[in-house]
């Protein structure tokens, strides 16, 4: 084994380069574990990357003295789990070591059941360097305080159905997006666009260039309304993914002159 390491050309490269290369696999734990078997250098680098991602559910089982060490290295965090969630919240509120954890390097955050969280119990997870936020269940309160805590947010993904116009959720969402000046990507799982609602999209920030709705449906009236607003609303969008109800609306790409990526799904 020692002879293999001695002749391994990768051992002559700086560790920073190995971390950058294997960093492309961050989030794919199965492949990172396999990478640890290649050589000693990759074992060290892959182990370092694996330690960056700490599941919030595991914090209960980590000793209080070790929790902050894990938190300080965590770059991707998932908060969620229907069954473990109440216990996690209780432990954070009752355990001073848990409630005082800080995540200075956190870049990506997923909130699985955010409707059960208050601003006080989630503030520790939001920081100025947070780039990506995924919300699988949300409430108006969450949308209200996120902009003030996540000034560097570039990607927002919402995995729940967004009601139509006139509802508090859609108003809060539009207000939040307007307060995120460098937001580049907005991905909504299910989003029904109404004719009277289209004008509100003019409040999207100028940095937004990616808009995706995996299960949304746009009817003829909605598309025509969006077409009239396209110059000011989606002027910078180059990546668009939507579903259409009318096959005759396949001419839609011509309305967005800067598009370089487009996915249309026609359904009846």
mmCIF file of N, CA and C in Angstrom, residues 75-182:
data_model
loop_
_atom_site.group_PDB
_atom_site.id
_atom_site.type_symbol
_atom_site.label_atom_id
_atom_site.label_comp_id
_atom_site.label_asym_id
_atom_site.label_seq_id
_atom_site.Cartn_x
_atom_site.Cartn_y
_atom_site.Cartn_z
ATOM 1 N N UNK A 75 -21.778 22.859 5.185
ATOM 2 C CA UNK A 75 -22.087 23.735 4.057
ATOM 3 C C UNK A 75 -23.462 23.437 3.468
ATOM 4 N N UNK A 76 -23.988 22.264 3.737
ATOM 5 C CA UNK A 76 -25.307 21.893 3.232
ATOM 6 C C UNK A 76 -26.087 21.247 4.367
ATOM 7 N N UNK A 77 -27.273 21.760 4.630
ATOM 8 C CA UNK A 77 -28.042 21.306 5.788
ATOM 9 C C UNK A 77 -29.485 21.062 5.385
ATOM 10 N N UNK A 78 -30.022 19.930 5.826
ATOM 11 C CA UNK A 78 -31.421 19.600 5.583
ATOM 12 C C UNK A 78 -32.155 19.536 6.904
ATOM 13 N N UNK A 79 -33.149 20.380 7.059
ATOM 14 C CA UNK A 79 -34.000 20.371 8.241
ATOM 15 C C UNK A 79 -35.324 19.757 7.835
ATOM 16 N N UNK A 80 -35.685 18.645 8.425
ATOM 17 C CA UNK A 80 -36.944 18.036 8.035
ATOM 18 C C UNK A 80 -37.059 16.629 8.553
ATOM 19 N N UNK A 81 -38.137 15.980 8.185
ATOM 20 C CA UNK A 81 -38.423 14.656 8.690
ATOM 21 C C UNK A 81 -39.629 14.729 9.586
ATOM 22 N N UNK A 82 -40.733 14.200 9.098
ATOM 23 C CA UNK A 82 -42.001 14.389 9.797
ATOM 24 C C UNK A 82 -41.956 13.847 11.219
ATOM 25 N N UNK A 83 -41.282 12.708 11.411
ATOM 26 C CA UNK A 83 -41.317 12.070 12.716
ATOM 27 C C UNK A 83 -40.282 12.654 13.675
ATOM 28 N N UNK A 84 -39.108 13.013 13.155
ATOM 29 C CA UNK A 84 -38.053 13.499 14.047
ATOM 30 C C UNK A 84 -38.165 14.979 14.337
ATOM 31 N N UNK A 85 -38.972 15.695 13.557
ATOM 32 C CA UNK A 85 -38.988 17.146 13.680
ATOM 33 C C UNK A 85 -39.336 17.656 15.068
ATOM 34 N N UNK A 86 -40.405 17.199 15.725
ATOM 35 C CA UNK A 86 -40.731 17.744 17.048
ATOM 36 C C UNK A 86 -39.601 17.559 18.051
ATOM 37 N N UNK A 87 -38.916 16.415 17.974
ATOM 38 C CA UNK A 87 -37.829 16.155 18.910
ATOM 39 C C UNK A 87 -36.653 17.092 18.655
ATOM 40 N N UNK A 88 -36.389 17.373 17.395
ATOM 41 C CA UNK A 88 -35.292 18.276 17.061
ATOM 42 C C UNK A 88 -35.580 19.672 17.596
ATOM 43 N N UNK A 89 -36.790 20.150 17.364
ATOM 44 C CA UNK A 89 -37.148 21.490 17.829
ATOM 45 C C UNK A 89 -37.062 21.568 19.342
ATOM 46 N N UNK A 90 -37.551 20.532 20.026
ATOM 47 C CA UNK A 90 -37.481 20.527 21.482
ATOM 48 C C UNK A 90 -36.036 20.556 21.961
ATOM 49 N N UNK A 91 -35.179 19.779 21.312
ATOM 50 C CA UNK A 91 -33.787 19.734 21.758
ATOM 51 C C UNK A 91 -33.101 21.075 21.529
ATOM 52 N N UNK A 92 -33.458 21.754 20.453
ATOM 53 C CA UNK A 92 -32.835 23.046 20.180
ATOM 54 C C UNK A 92 -33.259 24.093 21.195
ATOM 55 N N UNK A 93 -34.496 23.988 21.652
ATOM 56 C CA UNK A 93 -34.992 24.986 22.584
ATOM 57 C C UNK A 93 -34.539 24.721 24.017
ATOM 58 N N UNK A 94 -34.366 23.456 24.356
ATOM 59 C CA UNK A 94 -34.053 23.131 25.738
ATOM 60 C C UNK A 94 -32.555 23.013 25.995
ATOM 61 N N UNK A 95 -31.784 22.695 24.960
ATOM 62 C CA UNK A 95 -30.353 22.487 25.108
ATOM 63 C C UNK A 95 -29.624 23.747 24.659
ATOM 64 N N UNK A 96 -28.960 24.410 25.584
ATOM 65 C CA UNK A 96 -28.306 25.673 25.242
ATOM 66 C C UNK A 96 -27.214 25.476 24.203
ATOM 67 N N UNK A 97 -26.514 24.321 24.272
ATOM 68 C CA UNK A 97 -25.474 24.074 23.290
ATOM 69 C C UNK A 97 -26.062 23.911 21.895
ATOM 70 N N UNK A 98 -27.262 23.325 21.821
ATOM 71 C CA UNK A 98 -27.891 23.143 20.521
ATOM 72 C C UNK A 98 -28.459 24.424 19.974
ATOM 73 N N UNK A 99 -29.129 25.184 20.819
ATOM 74 C CA UNK A 99 -29.788 26.398 20.342
ATOM 75 C C UNK A 99 -28.801 27.492 19.974
ATOM 76 N N UNK A 100 -27.581 27.393 20.448
ATOM 77 C CA UNK A 100 -26.586 28.420 20.160
ATOM 78 C C UNK A 100 -25.661 28.038 19.008
ATOM 79 N N UNK A 101 -25.967 26.942 18.311
ATOM 80 C CA UNK A 101 -25.144 26.535 17.182
ATOM 81 C C UNK A 101 -25.177 27.589 16.086
ATOM 82 N N UNK A 102 -24.050 27.771 15.441
ATOM 83 C CA UNK A 102 -23.964 28.685 14.319
ATOM 84 C C UNK A 102 -23.359 27.943 13.129
ATOM 85 N N UNK A 103 -23.796 28.304 11.929
ATOM 86 C CA UNK A 103 -23.362 27.641 10.709
ATOM 87 C C UNK A 103 -22.730 28.676 9.772
ATOM 88 N N UNK A 104 -21.516 29.112 10.058
ATOM 89 C CA UNK A 104 -20.908 30.209 9.303
ATOM 90 C C UNK A 104 -20.612 29.879 7.846
ATOM 91 N N UNK A 105 -20.457 28.582 7.510
ATOM 92 C CA UNK A 105 -20.125 28.207 6.139
ATOM 93 C C UNK A 105 -21.316 27.646 5.373
ATOM 94 N N UNK A 106 -22.505 27.733 5.943
ATOM 95 C CA UNK A 106 -23.682 27.136 5.319
ATOM 96 C C UNK A 106 -24.021 27.839 4.002
ATOM 97 N N UNK A 107 -24.112 27.047 2.923
ATOM 98 C CA UNK A 107 -24.416 27.587 1.593
ATOM 99 C C UNK A 107 -25.796 27.159 1.104
ATOM 100 N N UNK A 108 -26.207 25.938 1.446
ATOM 101 C CA UNK A 108 -27.471 25.394 0.955
ATOM 102 C C UNK A 108 -28.300 24.897 2.139
ATOM 103 N N UNK A 109 -29.559 25.320 2.185
ATOM 104 C CA UNK A 109 -30.446 24.956 3.288
ATOM 105 C C UNK A 109 -31.769 24.454 2.726
ATOM 106 N N UNK A 110 -32.227 23.318 3.251
ATOM 107 C CA UNK A 110 -33.527 22.762 2.886
ATOM 108 C C UNK A 110 -34.400 22.702 4.126
ATOM 109 N N UNK A 111 -35.561 23.327 4.058
ATOM 110 C CA UNK A 111 -36.524 23.313 5.155
ATOM 111 C C UNK A 111 -37.663 22.386 4.771
ATOM 112 N N UNK A 112 -37.719 21.232 5.441
ATOM 113 C CA UNK A 112 -38.728 20.256 5.093
ATOM 114 C C UNK A 112 -40.107 20.579 5.639
ATOM 115 N N UNK A 113 -40.154 21.072 6.871
ATOM 116 C CA UNK A 113 -41.447 21.359 7.497
ATOM 117 C C UNK A 113 -41.369 22.710 8.178
ATOM 118 N N UNK A 114 -41.123 23.753 7.396
ATOM 119 C CA UNK A 114 -40.865 25.075 7.953
ATOM 120 C C UNK A 114 -42.060 25.686 8.653
ATOM 121 N N UNK A 115 -43.268 25.177 8.407
ATOM 122 C CA UNK A 115 -44.436 25.763 9.057
ATOM 123 C C UNK A 115 -44.404 25.535 10.560
ATOM 124 N N UNK A 116 -43.553 24.613 11.032
ATOM 125 C CA UNK A 116 -43.453 24.350 12.461
ATOM 126 C C UNK A 116 -42.358 25.186 13.124
ATOM 127 N N UNK A 117 -41.691 25.992 12.349
ATOM 128 C CA UNK A 117 -40.564 26.742 12.881
ATOM 129 C C UNK A 117 -40.914 28.202 13.079
ATOM 130 N N UNK A 118 -40.309 28.781 14.081
ATOM 131 C CA UNK A 118 -40.451 30.210 14.320
ATOM 132 C C UNK A 118 -39.172 30.904 13.873
ATOM 133 N N UNK A 119 -39.218 32.219 13.831
ATOM 134 C CA UNK A 119 -38.025 32.968 13.434
ATOM 135 C C UNK A 119 -36.890 32.721 14.416
ATOM 136 N N UNK A 120 -37.223 32.588 15.696
ATOM 137 C CA UNK A 120 -36.192 32.386 16.709
ATOM 138 C C UNK A 120 -35.483 31.046 16.527
ATOM 139 N N UNK A 121 -36.229 29.994 16.158
ATOM 140 C CA UNK A 121 -35.635 28.662 16.059
ATOM 141 C C UNK A 121 -34.924 28.424 14.731
ATOM 142 N N UNK A 122 -35.096 29.303 13.753
ATOM 143 C CA UNK A 122 -34.425 29.129 12.464
ATOM 144 C C UNK A 122 -33.372 30.186 12.184
ATOM 145 N N UNK A 123 -33.323 31.239 12.965
ATOM 146 C CA UNK A 123 -32.376 32.323 12.698
ATOM 147 C C UNK A 123 -30.942 31.802 12.634
ATOM 148 N N UNK A 124 -30.613 30.802 13.444
ATOM 149 C CA UNK A 124 -29.251 30.302 13.486
ATOM 150 C C UNK A 124 -28.830 29.641 12.173
ATOM 151 N N UNK A 125 -29.800 29.231 11.352
ATOM 152 C CA UNK A 125 -29.481 28.559 10.100
ATOM 153 C C UNK A 125 -29.356 29.523 8.929
ATOM 154 N N UNK A 126 -29.851 30.738 9.091
ATOM 155 C CA UNK A 126 -29.772 31.726 8.021
ATOM 156 C C UNK A 126 -28.566 32.624 8.255
ATOM 157 N N UNK A 127 -27.805 32.826 7.204
ATOM 158 C CA UNK A 127 -26.641 33.685 7.336
ATOM 159 C C UNK A 127 -26.404 34.468 6.066
ATOM 160 N N UNK A 128 -25.491 35.411 6.112
ATOM 161 C CA UNK A 128 -25.232 36.270 4.950
ATOM 162 C C UNK A 128 -24.654 35.524 3.759
ATOM 163 N N UNK A 129 -24.098 34.314 3.979
ATOM 164 C CA UNK A 129 -23.481 33.567 2.887
ATOM 165 C C UNK A 129 -24.388 32.486 2.314
ATOM 166 N N UNK A 130 -25.617 32.379 2.802
ATOM 167 C CA UNK A 130 -26.533 31.363 2.293
ATOM 168 C C UNK A 130 -26.906 31.679 0.844
ATOM 169 N N UNK A 131 -26.660 30.728 -0.054
ATOM 170 C CA UNK A 131 -26.893 30.946 -1.485
ATOM 171 C C UNK A 131 -28.163 30.269 -1.991
ATOM 172 N N UNK A 132 -28.540 29.150 -1.388
ATOM 173 C CA UNK A 132 -29.657 28.369 -1.916
ATOM 174 C C UNK A 132 -30.594 27.967 -0.783
ATOM 175 N N UNK A 133 -31.888 28.169 -0.996
ATOM 176 C CA UNK A 133 -32.901 27.818 -0.001
ATOM 177 C C UNK A 133 -34.007 27.028 -0.677
ATOM 178 N N UNK A 134 -34.290 25.844 -0.134
ATOM 179 C CA UNK A 134 -35.389 25.010 -0.607
ATOM 180 C C UNK A 134 -36.420 24.897 0.498
ATOM 181 N N UNK A 135 -37.656 25.212 0.181
ATOM 182 C CA UNK A 135 -38.742 25.197 1.162
ATOM 183 C C UNK A 135 -39.795 24.204 0.695
ATOM 184 N N UNK A 136 -40.030 23.169 1.478
ATOM 185 C CA UNK A 136 -41.006 22.153 1.107
ATOM 186 C C UNK A 136 -42.363 22.385 1.765
ATOM 187 N N UNK A 137 -42.381 23.218 2.745
ATOM 188 C CA UNK A 137 -43.648 23.598 3.364
ATOM 189 C C UNK A 137 -43.407 24.935 4.047
ATOM 190 N N UNK A 138 -44.204 25.923 3.737
ATOM 191 C CA UNK A 138 -43.886 27.259 4.227
ATOM 192 C C UNK A 138 -45.118 27.957 4.773
ATOM 193 N N UNK A 139 -44.874 29.104 5.378
ATOM 194 C CA UNK A 139 -45.954 29.960 5.858
ATOM 195 C C UNK A 139 -45.573 31.415 5.609
ATOM 196 N N UNK A 140 -46.512 32.292 5.864
ATOM 197 C CA UNK A 140 -46.265 33.716 5.607
ATOM 198 C C UNK A 140 -45.126 34.256 6.452
ATOM 199 N N UNK A 141 -45.006 33.764 7.685
ATOM 200 C CA UNK A 141 -43.967 34.276 8.580
ATOM 201 C C UNK A 141 -42.582 33.999 8.015
ATOM 202 N N UNK A 142 -42.391 32.802 7.467
ATOM 203 C CA UNK A 142 -41.099 32.456 6.882
ATOM 204 C C UNK A 142 -40.742 33.404 5.742
ATOM 205 N N UNK A 143 -41.701 33.670 4.869
ATOM 206 C CA UNK A 143 -41.450 34.547 3.731
ATOM 207 C C UNK A 143 -41.179 35.976 4.167
ATOM 208 N N UNK A 144 -41.648 36.325 5.344
ATOM 209 C CA UNK A 144 -41.478 37.693 5.827
ATOM 210 C C UNK A 144 -40.061 37.961 6.302
ATOM 211 N N UNK A 145 -39.468 37.007 7.035
ATOM 212 C CA UNK A 145 -38.165 37.299 7.637
ATOM 213 C C UNK A 145 -36.975 36.753 6.855
ATOM 214 N N UNK A 146 -37.198 35.931 5.827
ATOM 215 C CA UNK A 146 -36.076 35.426 5.042
ATOM 216 C C UNK A 146 -35.271 36.544 4.372
ATOM 217 N N UNK A 147 -35.908 37.538 3.712
ATOM 218 C CA UNK A 147 -35.118 38.569 3.025
ATOM 219 C C UNK A 147 -34.156 39.323 3.927
ATOM 220 N N UNK A 148 -34.546 39.565 5.165
ATOM 221 C CA UNK A 148 -33.680 40.328 6.064
ATOM 222 C C UNK A 148 -32.484 39.518 6.542
ATOM 223 N N UNK A 149 -32.565 38.184 6.455
ATOM 224 C CA UNK A 149 -31.495 37.328 6.951
ATOM 225 C C UNK A 149 -30.659 36.713 5.833
ATOM 226 N N UNK A 150 -31.170 36.694 4.614
ATOM 227 C CA UNK A 150 -30.490 36.016 3.506
ATOM 228 C C UNK A 150 -30.243 36.986 2.357
ATOM 229 N N UNK A 151 -29.388 37.929 2.564
ATOM 230 C CA UNK A 151 -29.126 38.955 1.555
ATOM 231 C C UNK A 151 -28.410 38.406 0.324
ATOM 232 N N UNK A 152 -27.724 37.267 0.464
ATOM 233 C CA UNK A 152 -26.949 36.722 -0.652
ATOM 234 C C UNK A 152 -27.663 35.576 -1.356
ATOM 235 N N UNK A 153 -28.946 35.389 -1.080
ATOM 236 C CA UNK A 153 -29.685 34.270 -1.658
ATOM 237 C C UNK A 153 -29.790 34.410 -3.175
ATOM 238 N N UNK A 154 -29.358 33.365 -3.890
ATOM 239 C CA UNK A 154 -29.402 33.377 -5.354
ATOM 240 C C UNK A 154 -30.393 32.371 -5.922
ATOM 241 N N UNK A 155 -30.727 31.345 -5.152
ATOM 242 C CA UNK A 155 -31.646 30.325 -5.646
ATOM 243 C C UNK A 155 -32.711 30.045 -4.606
ATOM 244 N N UNK A 156 -33.965 30.119 -5.025
ATOM 245 C CA UNK A 156 -35.098 29.823 -4.154
ATOM 246 C C UNK A 156 -35.951 28.761 -4.825
ATOM 247 N N UNK A 157 -36.143 27.646 -4.134
ATOM 248 C CA UNK A 157 -36.950 26.553 -4.667
ATOM 249 C C UNK A 157 -38.075 26.249 -3.688
ATOM 250 N N UNK A 158 -39.302 26.282 -4.187
ATOM 251 C CA UNK A 158 -40.471 26.064 -3.343
ATOM 252 C C UNK A 158 -41.166 24.796 -3.813
ATOM 253 N N UNK A 159 -41.206 23.806 -2.948
ATOM 254 C CA UNK A 159 -41.754 22.503 -3.312
ATOM 255 C C UNK A 159 -43.191 22.298 -2.910
ATOM 256 N N UNK A 160 -43.950 23.366 -2.786
ATOM 257 C CA UNK A 160 -45.354 23.247 -2.408
ATOM 258 C C UNK A 160 -46.203 24.032 -3.398
ATOM 259 N N UNK A 161 -47.487 23.751 -3.416
ATOM 260 C CA UNK A 161 -48.401 24.443 -4.317
ATOM 261 C C UNK A 161 -48.582 25.883 -3.870
ATOM 262 N N UNK A 162 -48.460 26.795 -4.816
ATOM 263 C CA UNK A 162 -48.685 28.210 -4.549
ATOM 264 C C UNK A 162 -50.100 28.558 -4.990
ATOM 265 N N UNK A 163 -50.955 29.033 -4.091
ATOM 266 C CA UNK A 163 -52.332 29.375 -4.469
ATOM 267 C C UNK A 163 -52.372 30.517 -5.476
ATOM 268 N N UNK A 164 -53.575 30.806 -5.985
ATOM 269 C CA UNK A 164 -53.744 31.840 -6.992
ATOM 270 C C UNK A 164 -53.628 33.234 -6.424
ATOM 271 N N UNK A 165 -53.929 34.210 -7.269
ATOM 272 C CA UNK A 165 -53.773 35.609 -6.888
ATOM 273 C C UNK A 165 -54.731 35.984 -5.772
ATOM 274 N N UNK A 166 -54.349 36.992 -5.025
ATOM 275 C CA UNK A 166 -55.197 37.487 -3.952
ATOM 276 C C UNK A 166 -55.007 36.776 -2.634
ATOM 277 N N UNK A 167 -54.190 35.733 -2.589
ATOM 278 C CA UNK A 167 -53.971 34.999 -1.345
ATOM 279 C C UNK A 167 -52.761 35.571 -0.619
ATOM 280 N N UNK A 168 -52.726 35.437 0.703
ATOM 281 C CA UNK A 168 -51.586 35.969 1.468
ATOM 282 C C UNK A 168 -50.256 35.359 1.056
ATOM 283 N N UNK A 169 -50.248 34.066 0.691
ATOM 284 C CA UNK A 169 -49.001 33.403 0.338
ATOM 285 C C UNK A 169 -48.384 34.017 -0.915
ATOM 286 N N UNK A 170 -49.192 34.201 -1.959
ATOM 287 C CA UNK A 170 -48.635 34.741 -3.200
ATOM 288 C C UNK A 170 -48.174 36.175 -2.999
ATOM 289 N N UNK A 171 -48.889 36.938 -2.190
ATOM 290 C CA UNK A 171 -48.467 38.316 -1.908
ATOM 291 C C UNK A 171 -47.153 38.329 -1.147
ATOM 292 N N UNK A 172 -47.040 37.432 -0.151
ATOM 293 C CA UNK A 172 -45.801 37.353 0.628
ATOM 294 C C UNK A 172 -44.642 36.889 -0.240
ATOM 295 N N UNK A 173 -44.913 35.951 -1.163
ATOM 296 C CA UNK A 173 -43.857 35.466 -2.049
ATOM 297 C C UNK A 173 -43.338 36.581 -2.944
ATOM 298 N N UNK A 174 -44.245 37.338 -3.537
ATOM 299 C CA UNK A 174 -43.836 38.427 -4.416
ATOM 300 C C UNK A 174 -43.088 39.507 -3.653
ATOM 301 N N UNK A 175 -43.526 39.789 -2.431
ATOM 302 C CA UNK A 175 -42.821 40.766 -1.602
ATOM 303 C C UNK A 175 -41.411 40.288 -1.296
ATOM 304 N N UNK A 176 -41.274 38.989 -0.991
ATOM 305 C CA UNK A 176 -39.969 38.453 -0.651
ATOM 306 C C UNK A 176 -39.029 38.504 -1.852
ATOM 307 N N UNK A 177 -39.513 38.083 -3.022
ATOM 308 C CA UNK A 177 -38.674 38.087 -4.219
ATOM 309 C C UNK A 177 -38.197 39.492 -4.547
ATOM 310 N N UNK A 178 -39.061 40.464 -4.333
ATOM 311 C CA UNK A 178 -38.696 41.854 -4.602
ATOM 312 C C UNK A 178 -37.575 42.320 -3.681
ATOM 313 N N UNK A 179 -37.491 41.750 -2.494
ATOM 314 C CA UNK A 179 -36.480 42.158 -1.519
ATOM 315 C C UNK A 179 -35.189 41.357 -1.637
ATOM 316 N N UNK A 180 -35.107 40.468 -2.618
ATOM 317 C CA UNK A 180 -33.892 39.685 -2.839
ATOM 318 C C UNK A 180 -33.245 40.175 -4.134
ATOM 319 N N UNK A 181 -32.404 41.185 -4.053
ATOM 320 C CA UNK A 181 -31.902 41.870 -5.258
ATOM 321 C C UNK A 181 -31.034 41.023 -6.162
ATOM 322 N N UNK A 182 -30.370 39.987 -5.630
ATOM 323 C CA UNK A 182 -29.488 39.197 -6.487
ATOM 324 C C UNK A 182 -30.041 37.800 -6.741
#
